[in-house]
Coordinates of N, CA and C in Angstrom, one line a residue:
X1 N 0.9 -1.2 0.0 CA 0.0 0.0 0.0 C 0.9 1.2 0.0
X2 N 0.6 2.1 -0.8 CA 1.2 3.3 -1.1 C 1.3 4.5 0.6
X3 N 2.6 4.3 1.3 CA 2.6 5.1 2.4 C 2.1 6.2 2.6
X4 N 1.5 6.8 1.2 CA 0.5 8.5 1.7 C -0.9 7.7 2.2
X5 N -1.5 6.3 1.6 CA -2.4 6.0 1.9 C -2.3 5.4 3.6
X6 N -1.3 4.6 3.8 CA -1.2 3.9 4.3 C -1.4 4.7 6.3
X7 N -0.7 6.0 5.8 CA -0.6 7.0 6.8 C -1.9 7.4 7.3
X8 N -3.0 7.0 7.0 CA -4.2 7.5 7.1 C -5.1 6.4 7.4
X9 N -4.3 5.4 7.9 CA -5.2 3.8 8.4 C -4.7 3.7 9.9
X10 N -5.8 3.2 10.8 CA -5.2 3.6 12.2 C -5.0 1.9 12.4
X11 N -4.9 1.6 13.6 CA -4.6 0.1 13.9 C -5.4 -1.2 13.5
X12 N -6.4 -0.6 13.8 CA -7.7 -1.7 12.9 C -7.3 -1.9 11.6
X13 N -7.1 -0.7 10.9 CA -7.1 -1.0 9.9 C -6.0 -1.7 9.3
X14 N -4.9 -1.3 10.2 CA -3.8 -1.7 9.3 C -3.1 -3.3 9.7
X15 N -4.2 -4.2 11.0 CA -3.6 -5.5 11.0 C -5.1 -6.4 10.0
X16 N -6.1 -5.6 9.7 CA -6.6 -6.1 8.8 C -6.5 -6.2 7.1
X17 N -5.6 -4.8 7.2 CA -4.9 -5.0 6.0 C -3.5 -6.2 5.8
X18 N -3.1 -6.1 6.8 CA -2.1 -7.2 6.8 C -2.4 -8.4 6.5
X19 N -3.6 -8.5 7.2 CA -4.4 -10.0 6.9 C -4.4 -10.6 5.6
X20 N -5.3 -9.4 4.9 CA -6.0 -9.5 3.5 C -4.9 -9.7 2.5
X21 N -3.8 -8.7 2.8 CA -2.5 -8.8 1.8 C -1.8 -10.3 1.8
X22 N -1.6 -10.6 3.2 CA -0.7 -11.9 3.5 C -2.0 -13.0 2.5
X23 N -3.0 -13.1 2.6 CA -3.6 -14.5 2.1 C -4.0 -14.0 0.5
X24 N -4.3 -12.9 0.1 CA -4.2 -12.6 -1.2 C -3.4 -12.9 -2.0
X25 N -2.1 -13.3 -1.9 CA -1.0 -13.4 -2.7 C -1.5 -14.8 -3.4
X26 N -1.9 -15.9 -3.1 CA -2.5 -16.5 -3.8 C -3.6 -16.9 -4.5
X27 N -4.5 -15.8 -4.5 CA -5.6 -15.5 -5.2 C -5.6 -14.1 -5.6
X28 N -5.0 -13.4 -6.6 CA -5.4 -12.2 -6.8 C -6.2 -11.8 -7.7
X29 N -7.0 -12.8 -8.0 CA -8.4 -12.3 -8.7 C -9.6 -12.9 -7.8
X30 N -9.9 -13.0 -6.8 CA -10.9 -13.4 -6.1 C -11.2 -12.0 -4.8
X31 N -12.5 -12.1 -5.1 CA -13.4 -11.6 -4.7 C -12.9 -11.2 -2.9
X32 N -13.5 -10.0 -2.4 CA -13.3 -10.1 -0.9 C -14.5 -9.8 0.1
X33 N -14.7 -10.4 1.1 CA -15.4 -10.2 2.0 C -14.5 -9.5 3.3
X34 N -15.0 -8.2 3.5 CA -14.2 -8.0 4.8 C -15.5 -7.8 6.2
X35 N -15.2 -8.8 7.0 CA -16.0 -8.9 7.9 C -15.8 -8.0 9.6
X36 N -16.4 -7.3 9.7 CA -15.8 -6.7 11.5 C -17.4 -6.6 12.5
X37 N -17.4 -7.0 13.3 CA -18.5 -6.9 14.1 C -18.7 -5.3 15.0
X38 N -17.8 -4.9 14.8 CA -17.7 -3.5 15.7 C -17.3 -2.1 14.2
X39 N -16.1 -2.7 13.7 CA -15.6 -1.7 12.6 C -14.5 -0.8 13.2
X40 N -14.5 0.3 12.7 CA -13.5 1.5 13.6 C -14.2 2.3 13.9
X41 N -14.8 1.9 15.5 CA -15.3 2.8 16.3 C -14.6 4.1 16.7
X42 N -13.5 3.6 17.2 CA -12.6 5.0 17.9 C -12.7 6.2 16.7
X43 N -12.7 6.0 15.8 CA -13.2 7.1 14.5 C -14.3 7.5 15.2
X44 N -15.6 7.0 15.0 CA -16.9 7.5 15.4 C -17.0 8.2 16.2
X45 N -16.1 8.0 17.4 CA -16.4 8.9 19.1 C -15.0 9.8 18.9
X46 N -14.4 9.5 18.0 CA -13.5 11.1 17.5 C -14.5 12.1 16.9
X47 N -15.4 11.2 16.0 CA -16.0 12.4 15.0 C -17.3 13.3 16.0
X48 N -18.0 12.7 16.9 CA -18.9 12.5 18.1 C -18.3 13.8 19.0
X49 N -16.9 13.2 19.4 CA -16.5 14.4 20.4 C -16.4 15.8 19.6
X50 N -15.8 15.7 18.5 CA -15.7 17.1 17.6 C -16.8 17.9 17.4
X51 N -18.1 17.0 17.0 CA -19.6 17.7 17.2 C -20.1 18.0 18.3
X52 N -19.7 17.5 19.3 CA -20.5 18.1 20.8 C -19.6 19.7 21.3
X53 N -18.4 19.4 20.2 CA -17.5 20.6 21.0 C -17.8 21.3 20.3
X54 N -18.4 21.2 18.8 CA -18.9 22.1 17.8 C -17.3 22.7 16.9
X55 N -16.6 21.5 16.7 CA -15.0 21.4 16.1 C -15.5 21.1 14.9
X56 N -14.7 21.6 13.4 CA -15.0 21.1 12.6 C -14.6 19.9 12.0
X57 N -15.4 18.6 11.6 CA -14.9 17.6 11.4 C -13.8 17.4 10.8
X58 N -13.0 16.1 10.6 CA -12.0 16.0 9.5 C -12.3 15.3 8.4
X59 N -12.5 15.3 7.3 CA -13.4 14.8 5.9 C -12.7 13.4 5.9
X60 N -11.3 12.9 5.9 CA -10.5 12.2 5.8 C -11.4 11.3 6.8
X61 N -11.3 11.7 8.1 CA -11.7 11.0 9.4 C -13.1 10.5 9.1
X62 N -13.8 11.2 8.9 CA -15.0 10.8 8.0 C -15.5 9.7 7.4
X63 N -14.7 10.0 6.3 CA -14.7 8.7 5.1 C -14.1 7.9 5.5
X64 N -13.2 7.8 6.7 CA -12.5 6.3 6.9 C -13.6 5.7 8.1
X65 N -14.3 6.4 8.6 CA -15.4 6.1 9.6 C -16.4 5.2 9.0
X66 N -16.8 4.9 8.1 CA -17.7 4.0 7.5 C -17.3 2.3 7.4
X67 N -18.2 1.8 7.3 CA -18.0 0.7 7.7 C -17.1 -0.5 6.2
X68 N -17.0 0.2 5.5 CA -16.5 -0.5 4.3 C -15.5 0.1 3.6
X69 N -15.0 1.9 4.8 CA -13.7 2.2 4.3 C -12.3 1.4 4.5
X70 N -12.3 0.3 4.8 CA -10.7 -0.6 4.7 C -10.7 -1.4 3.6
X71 N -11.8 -2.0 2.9 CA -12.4 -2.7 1.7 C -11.9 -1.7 0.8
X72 N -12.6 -0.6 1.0 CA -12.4 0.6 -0.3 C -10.6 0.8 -0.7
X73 N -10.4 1.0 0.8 CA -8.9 1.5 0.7 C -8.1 0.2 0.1
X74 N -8.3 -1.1 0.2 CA -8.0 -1.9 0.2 C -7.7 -2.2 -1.5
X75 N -8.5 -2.4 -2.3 CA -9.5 -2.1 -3.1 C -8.6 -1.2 -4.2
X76 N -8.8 0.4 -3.5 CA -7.8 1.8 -4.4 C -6.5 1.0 -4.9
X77 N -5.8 0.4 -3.5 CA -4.4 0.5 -3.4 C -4.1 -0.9 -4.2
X78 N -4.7 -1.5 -4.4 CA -4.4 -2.7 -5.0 C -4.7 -2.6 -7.1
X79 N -5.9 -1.4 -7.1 CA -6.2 -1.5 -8.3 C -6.9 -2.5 -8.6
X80 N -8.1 -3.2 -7.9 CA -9.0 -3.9 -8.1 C -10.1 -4.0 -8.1
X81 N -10.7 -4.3 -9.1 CA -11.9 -4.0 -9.7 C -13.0 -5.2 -9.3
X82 N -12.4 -6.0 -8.5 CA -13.3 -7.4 -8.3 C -14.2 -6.9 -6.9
X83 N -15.2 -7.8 -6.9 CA -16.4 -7.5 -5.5 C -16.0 -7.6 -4.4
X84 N -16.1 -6.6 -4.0 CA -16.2 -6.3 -2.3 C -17.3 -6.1 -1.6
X85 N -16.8 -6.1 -0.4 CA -18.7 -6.6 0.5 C -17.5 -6.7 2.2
X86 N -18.9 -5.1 2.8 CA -18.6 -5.3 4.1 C -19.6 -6.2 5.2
X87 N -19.2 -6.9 6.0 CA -20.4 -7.7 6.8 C -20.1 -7.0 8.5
X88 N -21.5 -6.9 8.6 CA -21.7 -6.5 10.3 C -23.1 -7.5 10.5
X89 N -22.5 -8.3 11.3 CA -23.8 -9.1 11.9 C -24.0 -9.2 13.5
X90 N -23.4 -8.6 14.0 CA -22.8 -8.4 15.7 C -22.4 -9.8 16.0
X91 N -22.5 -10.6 17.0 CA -22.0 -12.0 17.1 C -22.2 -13.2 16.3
X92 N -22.7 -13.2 14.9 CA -22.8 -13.6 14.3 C -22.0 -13.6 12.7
X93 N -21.2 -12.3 12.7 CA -20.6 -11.7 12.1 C -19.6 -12.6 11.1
X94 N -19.3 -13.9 11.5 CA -18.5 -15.0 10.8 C -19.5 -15.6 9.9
X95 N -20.4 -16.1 10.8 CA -21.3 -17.2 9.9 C -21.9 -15.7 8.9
X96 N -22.2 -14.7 9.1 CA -23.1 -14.3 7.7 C -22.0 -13.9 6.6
X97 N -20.3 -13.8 7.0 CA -19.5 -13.2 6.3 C -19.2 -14.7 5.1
X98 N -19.2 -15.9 6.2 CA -19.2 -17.1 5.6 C -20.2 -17.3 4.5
X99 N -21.8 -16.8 5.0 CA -22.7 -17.3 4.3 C -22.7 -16.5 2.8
X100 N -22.5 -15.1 3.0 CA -21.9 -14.5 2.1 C -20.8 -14.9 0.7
X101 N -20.0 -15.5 1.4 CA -18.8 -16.5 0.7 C -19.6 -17.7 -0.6
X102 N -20.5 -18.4 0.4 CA -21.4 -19.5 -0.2 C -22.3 -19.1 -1.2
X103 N -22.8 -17.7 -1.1 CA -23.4 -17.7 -1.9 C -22.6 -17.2 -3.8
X104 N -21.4 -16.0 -3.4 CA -20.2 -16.2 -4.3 C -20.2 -17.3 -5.1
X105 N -19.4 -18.2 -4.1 CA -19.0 -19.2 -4.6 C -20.4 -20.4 -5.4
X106 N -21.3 -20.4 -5.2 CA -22.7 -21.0 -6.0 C -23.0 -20.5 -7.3
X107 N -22.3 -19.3 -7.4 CA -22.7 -17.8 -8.2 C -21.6 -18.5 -9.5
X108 N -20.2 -19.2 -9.2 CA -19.8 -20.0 -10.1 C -18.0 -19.1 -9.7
X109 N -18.0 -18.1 -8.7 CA -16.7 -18.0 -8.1 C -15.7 -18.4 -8.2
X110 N -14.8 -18.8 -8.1 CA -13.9 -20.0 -7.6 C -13.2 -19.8 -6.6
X111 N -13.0 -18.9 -5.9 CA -12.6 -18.3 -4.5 C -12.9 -17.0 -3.9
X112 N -13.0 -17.1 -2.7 CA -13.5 -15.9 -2.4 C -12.3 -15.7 -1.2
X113 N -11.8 -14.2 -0.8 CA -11.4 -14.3 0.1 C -12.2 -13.5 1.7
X114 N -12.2 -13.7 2.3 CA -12.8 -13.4 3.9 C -11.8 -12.9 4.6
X115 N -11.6 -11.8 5.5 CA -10.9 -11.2 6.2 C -11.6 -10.7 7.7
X116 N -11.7 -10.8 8.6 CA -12.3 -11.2 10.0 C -11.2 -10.1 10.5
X117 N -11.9 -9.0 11.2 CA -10.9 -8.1 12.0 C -12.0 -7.4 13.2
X118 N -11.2 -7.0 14.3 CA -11.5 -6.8 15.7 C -11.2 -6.2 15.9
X119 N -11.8 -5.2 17.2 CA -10.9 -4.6 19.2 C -11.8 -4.0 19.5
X120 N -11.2 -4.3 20.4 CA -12.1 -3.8 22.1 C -12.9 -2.2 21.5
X121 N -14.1 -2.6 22.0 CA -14.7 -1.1 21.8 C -14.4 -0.2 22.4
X122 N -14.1 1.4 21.9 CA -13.9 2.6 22.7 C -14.4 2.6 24.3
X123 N -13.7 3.6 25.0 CA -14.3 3.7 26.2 C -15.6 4.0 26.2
X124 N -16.2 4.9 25.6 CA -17.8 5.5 25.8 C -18.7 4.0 26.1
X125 N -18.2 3.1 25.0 CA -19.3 2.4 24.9 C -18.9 0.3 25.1
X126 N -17.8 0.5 26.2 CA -17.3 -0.4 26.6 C -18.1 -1.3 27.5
X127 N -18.8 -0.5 28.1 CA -20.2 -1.4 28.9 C -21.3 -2.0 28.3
X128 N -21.3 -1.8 26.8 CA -22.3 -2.4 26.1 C -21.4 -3.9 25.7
X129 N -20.1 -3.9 25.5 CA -20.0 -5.3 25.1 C -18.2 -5.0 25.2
X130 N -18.0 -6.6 26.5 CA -16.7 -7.0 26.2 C -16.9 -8.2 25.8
X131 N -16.5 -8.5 24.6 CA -16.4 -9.9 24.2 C -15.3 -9.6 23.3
X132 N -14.5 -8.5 22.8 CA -13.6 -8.8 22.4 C -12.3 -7.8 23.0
X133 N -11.5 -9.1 23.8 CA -10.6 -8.0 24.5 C -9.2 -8.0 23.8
X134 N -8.7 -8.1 22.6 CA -7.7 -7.7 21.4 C -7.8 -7.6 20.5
X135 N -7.1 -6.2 20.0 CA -7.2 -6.2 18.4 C -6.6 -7.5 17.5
X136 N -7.2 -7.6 16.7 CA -6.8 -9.4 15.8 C -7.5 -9.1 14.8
X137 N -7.0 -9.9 13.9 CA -7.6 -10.3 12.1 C -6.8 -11.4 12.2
X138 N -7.6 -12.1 11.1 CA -7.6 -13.1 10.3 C -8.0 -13.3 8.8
X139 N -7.6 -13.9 8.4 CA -8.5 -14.3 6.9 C -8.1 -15.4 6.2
X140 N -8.8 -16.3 4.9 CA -8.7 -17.5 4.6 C -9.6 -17.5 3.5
X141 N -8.8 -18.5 2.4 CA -9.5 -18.4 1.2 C -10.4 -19.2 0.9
X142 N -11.4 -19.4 0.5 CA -12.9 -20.1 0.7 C -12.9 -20.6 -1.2
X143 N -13.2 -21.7 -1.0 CA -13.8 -22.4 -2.6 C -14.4 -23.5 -2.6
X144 N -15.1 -23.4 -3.8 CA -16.2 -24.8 -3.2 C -15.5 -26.5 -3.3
X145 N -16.3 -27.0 -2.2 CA -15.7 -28.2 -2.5 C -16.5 -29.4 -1.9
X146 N -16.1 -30.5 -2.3 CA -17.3 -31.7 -2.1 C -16.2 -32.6 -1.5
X147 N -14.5 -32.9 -1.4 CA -14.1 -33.4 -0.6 C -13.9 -33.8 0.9
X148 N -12.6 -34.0 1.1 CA -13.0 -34.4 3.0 C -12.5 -33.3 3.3
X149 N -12.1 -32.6 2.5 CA -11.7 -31.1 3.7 C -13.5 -30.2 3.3
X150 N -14.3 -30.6 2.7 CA -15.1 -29.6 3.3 C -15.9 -29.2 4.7
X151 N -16.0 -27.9 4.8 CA -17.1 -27.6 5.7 C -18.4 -26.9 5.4
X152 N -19.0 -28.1 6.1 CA -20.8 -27.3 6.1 C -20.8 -26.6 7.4
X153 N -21.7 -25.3 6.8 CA -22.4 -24.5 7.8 C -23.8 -24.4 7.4
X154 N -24.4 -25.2 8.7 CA -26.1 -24.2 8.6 C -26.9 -23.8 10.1
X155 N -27.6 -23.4 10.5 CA -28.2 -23.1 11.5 C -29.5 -23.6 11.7
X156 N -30.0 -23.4 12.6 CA -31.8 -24.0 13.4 C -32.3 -22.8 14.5
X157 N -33.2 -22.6 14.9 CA -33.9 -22.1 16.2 C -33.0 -22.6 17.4
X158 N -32.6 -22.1 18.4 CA -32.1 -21.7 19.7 C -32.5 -21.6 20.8
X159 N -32.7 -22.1 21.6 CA -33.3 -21.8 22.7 C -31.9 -20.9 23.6
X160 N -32.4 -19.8 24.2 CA -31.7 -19.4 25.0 C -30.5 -20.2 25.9
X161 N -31.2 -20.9 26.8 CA -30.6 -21.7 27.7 C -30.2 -22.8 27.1
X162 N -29.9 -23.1 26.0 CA -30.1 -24.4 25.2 C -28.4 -25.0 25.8
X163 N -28.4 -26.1 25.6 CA -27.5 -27.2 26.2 C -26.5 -26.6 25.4
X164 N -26.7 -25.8 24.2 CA -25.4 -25.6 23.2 C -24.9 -25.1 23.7
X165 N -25.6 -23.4 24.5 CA -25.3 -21.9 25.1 C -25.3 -22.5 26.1
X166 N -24.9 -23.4 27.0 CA -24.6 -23.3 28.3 C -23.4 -24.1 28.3
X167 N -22.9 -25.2 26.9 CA -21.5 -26.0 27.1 C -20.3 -25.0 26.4
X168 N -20.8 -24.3 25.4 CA -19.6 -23.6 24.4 C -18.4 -22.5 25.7
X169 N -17.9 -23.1 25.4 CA -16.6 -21.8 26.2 C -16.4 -20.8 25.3
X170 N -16.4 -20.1 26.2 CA -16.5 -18.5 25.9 C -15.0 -17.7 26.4
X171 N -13.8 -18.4 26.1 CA -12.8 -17.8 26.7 C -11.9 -16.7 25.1
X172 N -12.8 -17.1 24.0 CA -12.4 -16.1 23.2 C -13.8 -15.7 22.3
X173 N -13.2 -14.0 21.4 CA -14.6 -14.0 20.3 C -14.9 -14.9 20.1
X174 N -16.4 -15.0 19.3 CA -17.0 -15.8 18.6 C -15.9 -15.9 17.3
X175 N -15.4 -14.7 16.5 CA -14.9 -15.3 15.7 C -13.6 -16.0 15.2
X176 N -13.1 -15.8 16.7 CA -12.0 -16.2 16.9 C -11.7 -18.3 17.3
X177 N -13.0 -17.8 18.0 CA -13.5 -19.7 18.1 C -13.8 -20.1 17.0
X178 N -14.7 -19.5 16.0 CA -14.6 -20.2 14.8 C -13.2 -20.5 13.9
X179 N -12.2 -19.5 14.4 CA -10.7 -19.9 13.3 C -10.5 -21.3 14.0
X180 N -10.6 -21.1 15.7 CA -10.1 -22.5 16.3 C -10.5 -23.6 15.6
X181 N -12.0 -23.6 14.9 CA -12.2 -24.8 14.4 C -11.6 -25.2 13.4
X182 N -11.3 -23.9 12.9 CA -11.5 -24.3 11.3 C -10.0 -24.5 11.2
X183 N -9.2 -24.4 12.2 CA -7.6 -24.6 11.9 C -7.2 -25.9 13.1
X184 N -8.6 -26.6 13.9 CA -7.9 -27.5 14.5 C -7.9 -28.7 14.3
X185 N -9.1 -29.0 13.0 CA -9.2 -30.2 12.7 C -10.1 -30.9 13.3
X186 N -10.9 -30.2 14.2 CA -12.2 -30.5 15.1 C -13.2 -31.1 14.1
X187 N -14.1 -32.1 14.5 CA -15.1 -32.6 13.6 C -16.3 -31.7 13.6
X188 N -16.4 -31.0 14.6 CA -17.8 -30.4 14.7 C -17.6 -29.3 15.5
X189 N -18.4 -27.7 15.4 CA -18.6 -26.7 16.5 C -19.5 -26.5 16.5
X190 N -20.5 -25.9 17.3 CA -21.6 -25.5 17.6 C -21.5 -23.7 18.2
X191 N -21.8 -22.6 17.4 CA -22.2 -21.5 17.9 C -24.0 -21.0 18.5
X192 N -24.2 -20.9 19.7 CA -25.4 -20.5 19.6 C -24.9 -18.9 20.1
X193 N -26.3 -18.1 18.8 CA -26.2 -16.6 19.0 C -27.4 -16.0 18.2
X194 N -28.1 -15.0 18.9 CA -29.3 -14.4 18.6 C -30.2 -15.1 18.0
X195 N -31.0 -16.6 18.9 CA -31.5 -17.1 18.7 C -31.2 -18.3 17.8
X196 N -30.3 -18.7 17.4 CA -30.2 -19.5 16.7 C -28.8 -20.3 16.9
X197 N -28.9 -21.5 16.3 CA -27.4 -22.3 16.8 C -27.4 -22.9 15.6
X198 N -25.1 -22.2 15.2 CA -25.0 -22.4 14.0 C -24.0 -23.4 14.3
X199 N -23.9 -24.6 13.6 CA -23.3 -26.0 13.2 C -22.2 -25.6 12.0
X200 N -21.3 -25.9 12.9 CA -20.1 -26.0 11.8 C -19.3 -27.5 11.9
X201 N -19.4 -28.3 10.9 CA -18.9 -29.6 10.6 C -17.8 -30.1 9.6
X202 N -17.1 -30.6 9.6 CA -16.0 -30.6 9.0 C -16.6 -32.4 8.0
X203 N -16.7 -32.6 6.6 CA -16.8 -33.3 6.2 C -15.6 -34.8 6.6
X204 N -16.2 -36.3 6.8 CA -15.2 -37.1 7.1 C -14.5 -37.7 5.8

């Protein structure tokens, strides 16, 4: 990425850029999905404090405030013209960025890539949700397949208290438990979130 650009991406952005670049090298005509459940808040409650002080905003700060400015920048700097797609699903934020992927890839794709990036929300609004206590990205290239390395994902109705949501450990994000699966060789995970419990299985 061109350092005038590059000067103007704060930490989110720039280990999610790292992500996308490190797994792109072998796909550079495939599609991207960039997934964040939160996005770059700390922008928001910069732009927030400037309007309550009646400061004039910064246009830069602005445009990088939206939820699909790392895609875009991503995107400029590379000179690519292929589809991008931002996903906010709050704790579900994998599986719709995945389901996303599936649908690409049906569309007659042949890979898609997915980039999964995080951190802790700003102070203001830190009591609404700790579930992610580090900045992190990830990403991984997605294509269809009917082998033993595939995985199915689908979901069902939830019960709250359901045997799923009361066994799943919760010692990291959700989407960070989903990389655990998908890089440990596990036969099966189980997410339950906003009513529903999503099944991730690894074909035998």
């Amino acid at each position: 990425m061109p350092a005038m650009m590059r000067r103007r991406v704060d930490r989110l952005g720039r280990i999610a850029l790292q992500a996308a670049y490190d797994a792109h090298v072998d796909a550079p005509d495939a599609p991207v999905i960039f997934a964040s459940r939160y996005g770059d808040l700390g922008r928001s409650v910069e732009l927030l404090t400037q309007l309550a002080r009646s400061e004039p905003l910064s246009p830069t700060s602005f445009s990088l405030s939206v939820h699909n400015a790392i895609g875009a920048l991503y995107s400029i700097a590379r000179g690519d013209t292929s589809a991008y797609a931002a996903i906010a699903a709050g704790e579900e934020t994998v599986e719709a960025a995945f389901t996303e992927a599936c649908g690409l890839l049906s569309d007659g794709v042949p890979r898609v890539l997915v980039v999964v990036y995080d951190e802790p929300v700003p102070t203001p609004w830190e009591h609404f949700s700790r579930d992610v206590a580090f900045p992190h990205a990830w990403a991984c290239l997605l294509s269809a397949s009917t082998g033993a390395d595939a995985i199915h994902l689908d979901c069902a109705d939830s019960a709250p208290d359901s045997p799923v949501a009361a066994a799943e450990p919760t010692d990291l994000p959700a989407d960070l438990r989903a990389l655990r699966f998908l890089v440990s060789g596990a036969s099966r995970w189980e997410h339950a979130a906003g009513g529903r419990c999503w099944r991730w299985a690894r074909h035998a």
